[in-house]
Coordinates of C-alpha atoms in Angstrom, one line a residue:
X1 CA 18.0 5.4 19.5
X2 CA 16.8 5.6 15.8
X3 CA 18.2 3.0 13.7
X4 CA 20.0 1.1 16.6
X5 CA 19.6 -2.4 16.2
X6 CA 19.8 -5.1 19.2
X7 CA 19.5 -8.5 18.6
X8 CA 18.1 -10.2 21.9
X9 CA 18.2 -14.2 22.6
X10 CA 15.9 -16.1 24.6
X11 CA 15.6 -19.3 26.5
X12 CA 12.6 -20.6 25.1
X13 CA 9.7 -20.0 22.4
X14 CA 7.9 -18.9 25.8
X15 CA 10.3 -15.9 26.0
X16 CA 9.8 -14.7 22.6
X17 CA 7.7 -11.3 22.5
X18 CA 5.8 -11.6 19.8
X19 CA 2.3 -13.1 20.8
X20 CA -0.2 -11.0 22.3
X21 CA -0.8 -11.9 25.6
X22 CA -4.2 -12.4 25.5
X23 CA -4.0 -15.0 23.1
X24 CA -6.0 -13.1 20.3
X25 CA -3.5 -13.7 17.1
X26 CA -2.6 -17.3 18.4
X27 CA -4.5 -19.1 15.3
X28 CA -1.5 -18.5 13.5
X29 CA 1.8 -20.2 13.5
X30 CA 4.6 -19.6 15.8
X31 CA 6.6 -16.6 14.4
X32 CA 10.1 -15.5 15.8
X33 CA 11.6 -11.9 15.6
X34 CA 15.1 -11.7 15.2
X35 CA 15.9 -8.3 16.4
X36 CA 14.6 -5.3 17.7
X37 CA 15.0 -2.1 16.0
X38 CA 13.8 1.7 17.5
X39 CA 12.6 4.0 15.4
X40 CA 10.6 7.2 15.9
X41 CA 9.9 7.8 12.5
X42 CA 10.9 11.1 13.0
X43 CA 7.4 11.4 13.4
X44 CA 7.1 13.8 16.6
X45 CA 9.4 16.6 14.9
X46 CA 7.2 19.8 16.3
X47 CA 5.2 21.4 13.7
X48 CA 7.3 25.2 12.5
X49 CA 5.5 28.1 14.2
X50 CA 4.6 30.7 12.0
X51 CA 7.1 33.9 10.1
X52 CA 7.5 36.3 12.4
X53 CA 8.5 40.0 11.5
X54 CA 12.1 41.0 13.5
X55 CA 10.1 42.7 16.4
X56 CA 7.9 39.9 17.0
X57 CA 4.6 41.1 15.7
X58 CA 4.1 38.8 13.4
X59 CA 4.1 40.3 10.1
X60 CA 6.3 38.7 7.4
X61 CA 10.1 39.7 7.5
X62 CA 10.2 43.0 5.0
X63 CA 6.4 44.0 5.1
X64 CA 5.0 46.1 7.8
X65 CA 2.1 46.4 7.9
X66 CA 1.2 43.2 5.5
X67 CA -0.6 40.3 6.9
X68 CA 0.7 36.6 6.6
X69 CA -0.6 35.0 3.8
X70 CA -3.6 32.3 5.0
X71 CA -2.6 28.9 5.8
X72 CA -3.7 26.9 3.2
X73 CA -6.4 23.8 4.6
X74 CA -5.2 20.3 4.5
X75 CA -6.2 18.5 1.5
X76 CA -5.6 14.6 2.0
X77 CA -6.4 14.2 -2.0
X78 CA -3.5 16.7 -2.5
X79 CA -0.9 15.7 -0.1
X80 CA -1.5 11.9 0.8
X81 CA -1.0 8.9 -1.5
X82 CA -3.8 6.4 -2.1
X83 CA -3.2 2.9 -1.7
X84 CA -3.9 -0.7 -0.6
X85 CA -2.3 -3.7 1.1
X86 CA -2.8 -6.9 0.6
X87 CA -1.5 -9.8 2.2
X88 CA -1.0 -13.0 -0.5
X89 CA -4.7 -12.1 -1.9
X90 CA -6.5 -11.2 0.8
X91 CA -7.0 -6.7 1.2
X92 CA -6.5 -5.7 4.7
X93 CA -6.1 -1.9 4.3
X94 CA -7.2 0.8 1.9
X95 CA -7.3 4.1 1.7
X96 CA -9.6 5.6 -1.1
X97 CA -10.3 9.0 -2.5
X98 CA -13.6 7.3 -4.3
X99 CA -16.5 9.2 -3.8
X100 CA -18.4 9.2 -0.9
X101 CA -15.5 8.2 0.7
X102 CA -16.1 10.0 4.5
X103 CA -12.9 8.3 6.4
X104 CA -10.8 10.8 5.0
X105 CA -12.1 13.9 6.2
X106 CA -9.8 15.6 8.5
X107 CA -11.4 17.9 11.3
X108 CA -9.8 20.4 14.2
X109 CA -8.9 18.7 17.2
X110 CA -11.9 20.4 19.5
X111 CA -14.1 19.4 16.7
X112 CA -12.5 15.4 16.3
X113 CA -13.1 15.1 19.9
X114 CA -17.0 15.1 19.5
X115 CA -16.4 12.2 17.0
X116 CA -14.6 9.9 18.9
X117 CA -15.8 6.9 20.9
X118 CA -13.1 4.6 23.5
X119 CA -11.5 2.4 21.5
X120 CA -11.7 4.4 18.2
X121 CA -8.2 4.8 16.3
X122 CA -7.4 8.5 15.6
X123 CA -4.5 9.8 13.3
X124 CA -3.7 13.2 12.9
X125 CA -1.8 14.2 10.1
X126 CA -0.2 17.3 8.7
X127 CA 1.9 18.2 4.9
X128 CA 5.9 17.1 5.4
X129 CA 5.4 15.2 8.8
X130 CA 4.5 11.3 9.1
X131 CA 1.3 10.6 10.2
X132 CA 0.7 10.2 14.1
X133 CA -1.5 7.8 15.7
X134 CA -3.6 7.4 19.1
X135 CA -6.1 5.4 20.8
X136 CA -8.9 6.8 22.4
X137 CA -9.6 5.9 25.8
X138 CA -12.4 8.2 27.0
X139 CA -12.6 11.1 28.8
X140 CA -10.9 13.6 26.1
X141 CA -8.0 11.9 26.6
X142 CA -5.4 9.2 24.0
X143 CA -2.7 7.3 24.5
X144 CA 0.0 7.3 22.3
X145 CA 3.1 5.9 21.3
X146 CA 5.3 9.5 21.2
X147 CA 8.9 9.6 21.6
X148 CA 9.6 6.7 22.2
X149 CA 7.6 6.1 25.0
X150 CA 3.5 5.2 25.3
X151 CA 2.1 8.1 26.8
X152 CA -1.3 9.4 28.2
X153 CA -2.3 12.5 27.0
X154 CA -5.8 14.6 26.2
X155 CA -6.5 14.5 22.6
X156 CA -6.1 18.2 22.1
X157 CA -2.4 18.0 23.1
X158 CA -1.5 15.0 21.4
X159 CA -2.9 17.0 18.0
X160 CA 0.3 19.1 18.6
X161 CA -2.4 21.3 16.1
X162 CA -2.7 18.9 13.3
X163 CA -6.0 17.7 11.9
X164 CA -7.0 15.0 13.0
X165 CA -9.6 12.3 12.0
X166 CA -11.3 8.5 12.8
X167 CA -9.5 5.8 11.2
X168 CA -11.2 2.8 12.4
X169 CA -12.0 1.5 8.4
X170 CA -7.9 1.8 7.1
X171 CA -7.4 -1.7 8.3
X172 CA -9.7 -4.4 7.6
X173 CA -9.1 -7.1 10.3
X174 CA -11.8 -7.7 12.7
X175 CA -11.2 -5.8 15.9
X176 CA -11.8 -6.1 19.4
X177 CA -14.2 -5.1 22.2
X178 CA -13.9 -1.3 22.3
X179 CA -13.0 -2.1 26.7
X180 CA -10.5 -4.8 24.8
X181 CA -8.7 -2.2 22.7
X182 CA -8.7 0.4 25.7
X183 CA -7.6 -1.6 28.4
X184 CA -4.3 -3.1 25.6
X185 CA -3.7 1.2 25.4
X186 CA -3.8 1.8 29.1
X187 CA -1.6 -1.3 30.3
X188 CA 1.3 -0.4 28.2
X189 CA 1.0 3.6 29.3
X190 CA 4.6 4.2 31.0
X191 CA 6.5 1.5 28.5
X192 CA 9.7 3.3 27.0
X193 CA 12.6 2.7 24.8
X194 CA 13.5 -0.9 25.1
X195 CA 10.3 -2.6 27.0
X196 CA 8.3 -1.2 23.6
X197 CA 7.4 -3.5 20.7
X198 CA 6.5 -1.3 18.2
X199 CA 8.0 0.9 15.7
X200 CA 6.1 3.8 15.4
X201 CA 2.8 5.1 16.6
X202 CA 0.5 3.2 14.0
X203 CA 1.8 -0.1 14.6
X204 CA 1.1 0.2 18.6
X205 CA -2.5 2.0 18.0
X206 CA -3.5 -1.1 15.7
X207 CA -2.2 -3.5 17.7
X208 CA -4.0 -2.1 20.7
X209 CA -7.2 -1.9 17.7
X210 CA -6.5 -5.6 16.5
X211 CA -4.5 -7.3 18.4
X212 CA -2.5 -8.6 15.4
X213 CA 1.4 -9.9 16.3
X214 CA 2.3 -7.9 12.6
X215 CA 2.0 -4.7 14.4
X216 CA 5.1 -5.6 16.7
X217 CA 8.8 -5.8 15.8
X218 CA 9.8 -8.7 15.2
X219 CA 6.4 -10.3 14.9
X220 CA 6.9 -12.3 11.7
X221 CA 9.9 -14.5 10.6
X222 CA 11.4 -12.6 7.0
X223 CA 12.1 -15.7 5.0
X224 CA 10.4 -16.9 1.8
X225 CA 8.7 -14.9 -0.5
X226 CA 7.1 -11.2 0.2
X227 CA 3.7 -12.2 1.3
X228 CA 3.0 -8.4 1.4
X229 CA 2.1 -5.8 -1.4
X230 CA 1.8 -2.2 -1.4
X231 CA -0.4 -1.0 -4.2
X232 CA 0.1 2.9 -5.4
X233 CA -2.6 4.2 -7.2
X234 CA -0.6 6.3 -9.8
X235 CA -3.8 6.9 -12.0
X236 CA -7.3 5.6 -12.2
X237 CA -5.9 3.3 -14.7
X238 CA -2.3 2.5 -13.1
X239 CA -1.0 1.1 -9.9
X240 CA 2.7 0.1 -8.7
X241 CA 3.2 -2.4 -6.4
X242 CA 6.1 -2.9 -4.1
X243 CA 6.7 -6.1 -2.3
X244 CA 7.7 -6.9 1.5
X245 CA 8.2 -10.1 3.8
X246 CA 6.8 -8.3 6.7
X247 CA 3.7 -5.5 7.6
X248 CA 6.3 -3.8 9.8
X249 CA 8.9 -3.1 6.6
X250 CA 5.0 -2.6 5.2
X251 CA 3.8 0.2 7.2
X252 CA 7.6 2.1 7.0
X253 CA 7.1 3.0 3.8
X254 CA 3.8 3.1 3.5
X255 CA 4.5 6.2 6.5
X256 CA 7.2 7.2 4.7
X257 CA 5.2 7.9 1.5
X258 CA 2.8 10.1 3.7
X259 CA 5.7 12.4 4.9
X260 CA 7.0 13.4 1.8
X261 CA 4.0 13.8 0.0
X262 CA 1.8 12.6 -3.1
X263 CA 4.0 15.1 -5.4
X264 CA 7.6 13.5 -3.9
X265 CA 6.0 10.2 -3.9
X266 CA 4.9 10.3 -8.1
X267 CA 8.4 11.5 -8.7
X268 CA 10.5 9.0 -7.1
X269 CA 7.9 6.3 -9.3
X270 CA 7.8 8.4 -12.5
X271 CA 11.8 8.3 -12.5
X272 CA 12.0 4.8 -11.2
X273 CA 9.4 3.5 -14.4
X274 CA 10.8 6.0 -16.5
X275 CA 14.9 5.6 -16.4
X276 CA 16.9 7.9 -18.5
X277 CA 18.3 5.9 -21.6
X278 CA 21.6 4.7 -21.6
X279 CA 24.9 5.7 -22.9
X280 CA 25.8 3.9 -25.6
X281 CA 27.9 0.8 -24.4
X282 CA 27.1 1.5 -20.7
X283 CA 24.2 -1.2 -20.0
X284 CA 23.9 -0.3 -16.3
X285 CA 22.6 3.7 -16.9
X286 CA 18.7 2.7 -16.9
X287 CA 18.7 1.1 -13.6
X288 CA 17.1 3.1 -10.7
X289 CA 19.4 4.8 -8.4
X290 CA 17.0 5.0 -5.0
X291 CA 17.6 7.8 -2.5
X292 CA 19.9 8.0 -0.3
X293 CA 19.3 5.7 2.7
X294 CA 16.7 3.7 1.5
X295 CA 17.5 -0.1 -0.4
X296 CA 17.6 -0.4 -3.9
X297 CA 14.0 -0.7 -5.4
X298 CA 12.5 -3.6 -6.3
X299 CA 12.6 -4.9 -10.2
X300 CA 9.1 -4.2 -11.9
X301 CA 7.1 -5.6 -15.1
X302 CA 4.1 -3.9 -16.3
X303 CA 1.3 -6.8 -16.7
X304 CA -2.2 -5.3 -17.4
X305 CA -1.2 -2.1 -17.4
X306 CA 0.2 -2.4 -13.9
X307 CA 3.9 -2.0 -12.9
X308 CA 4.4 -5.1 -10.6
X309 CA 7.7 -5.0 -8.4
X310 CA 9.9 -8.3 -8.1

């Protein structure tokens, strides 16, 4: 289903999908989304099981009797990119390595569970894989947006092993009732394919969280200019900022960042600032050539010290 796009009309503004039904995002203005795209993210690839020696004992292929070398800990400062999103001027999510900084911590799933409350946001993460989040309903238990279908599952099994940790502070709208956020998670348990409204598993946990009509597909009309910005911390001094007309496109890349790592992610900006210089005669060879599959990169100035895409 990834990347399938259907565009579905309606007979009225009543029939459009994308205010929550409980009325909670209706001081905005009426919004229309134009089609409905389902995507996985790729995000529920099983984590690889460990080297295995040719008689299944475990040892690395080539060295009996040598152990496997340690798994090295998950380091969110190492693998995971720091950054904040605003909307015109207003922040409404960061996430900070500053010190003192606690939201960040990542813990085993046995020991996550004696940290979460219903209606807490949990993401488990892992190096090379997107990020995947749940709601916590009570009871040991999450529900989760996985495969393309919103599922009940105990939190230990939804870890598929990751680390896990709270992530109620990332976003900075004003949530609901803890029974509010629970009871949004638990009616849509069951919901599959095309009766879903969400992308990937962290738009459906912070919709269930907020109740925001960005989180859903097609929740915001893509005309005008790109009321959204994604700011990269490349330094302490630096930032680059890339521009988007909705939180959806937003939180795509912002995912997409996460899965291939700080490392990948400095890279693709260090080339994209830095262009090779030009042939002589050939004024096209210091323009950005984005990866495969992904639109052309956005035009940036440095003002400040801070590369601002256009």
């Amino acid at each position: 289903m990834g990347n399938q796009v259907e565009k579905l009309t309606h007979l009225s503004y009543k029939e459009v999908p994308t205010a929550d039904p409980t009325g909670v995002d209706r001081d905005d203005g009426p919004r229309i989304g134009v089609s409905y795209i389902f995507s996985n993210d790729d995000e529920d690839v099983e984590p690889q099981p460990p080297a295995q020696a040719p008689d299944g004992s475990g040892l690395p292929d080539g060295g009996p009797g040598q152990p496997l070398p340690p798994q090295q800990p998950y380091d969110p400062q190492l693998h995971e990119v720091e950054c904040s999103v605003f909307y015109r001027d207003e922040c409404i999510y960061q996430k900070s390595f500053a010190p003192g900084s606690a939201a960040l911590s990542t813990y085993t799933p046995e020991n996550l569970l004696n940290k979460c409350k219903p209606g807490d946001l949990v993401e488990f993460v892992s190096q090379a894989q997107y990020p995947h989040w749940a709601v916590y309903v009570g009871n040991f238990q999450v529900v989760h947006l996985h495969r393309l279908e919103v599922s009940n599952s105990f939190l230990t099994d939804a870890s598929q092993g990751r680390r896990g940790r709270v992530v109620n502070e990332l976003y900075r709208y004003k949530p609901l009732s803890p029974s509010a956020v629970v009871r949004n998670a638990l009616a849509h348990v069951g919901a599959k394919e095309r009766e879903l409204s969400w992308r990937n598993s962290e738009s459906f946990a912070a919709w269930c969280r907020y109740g925001k009509r960005e989180f859903k597909i097609g929740g915001e009309l893509r005309i005008g200019k790109q009321p959204y910005r994604l700011q990269i911390q490349l330094s302490a001094q630096r930032s680059h900022t890339l521009e988007f007309q909705s939180l959806e496109d937003l939180i795509m890349e912002k995912r997409r960042n996460d899965q291939i790592g700080r490392a990948a992610v400095l890279q693709e900006l260090a080339t994209h600032l830095h262009p090779a210089e030009p042939e002589e005669g050939d004024s096209d060879a210091a323009r950005t050539t984005p990866p495969p599959g992904r639109p052309p990169a956005p035009a940036t100035k440095v003002v400040d010290g801070e590369a601002v895409a256009h």
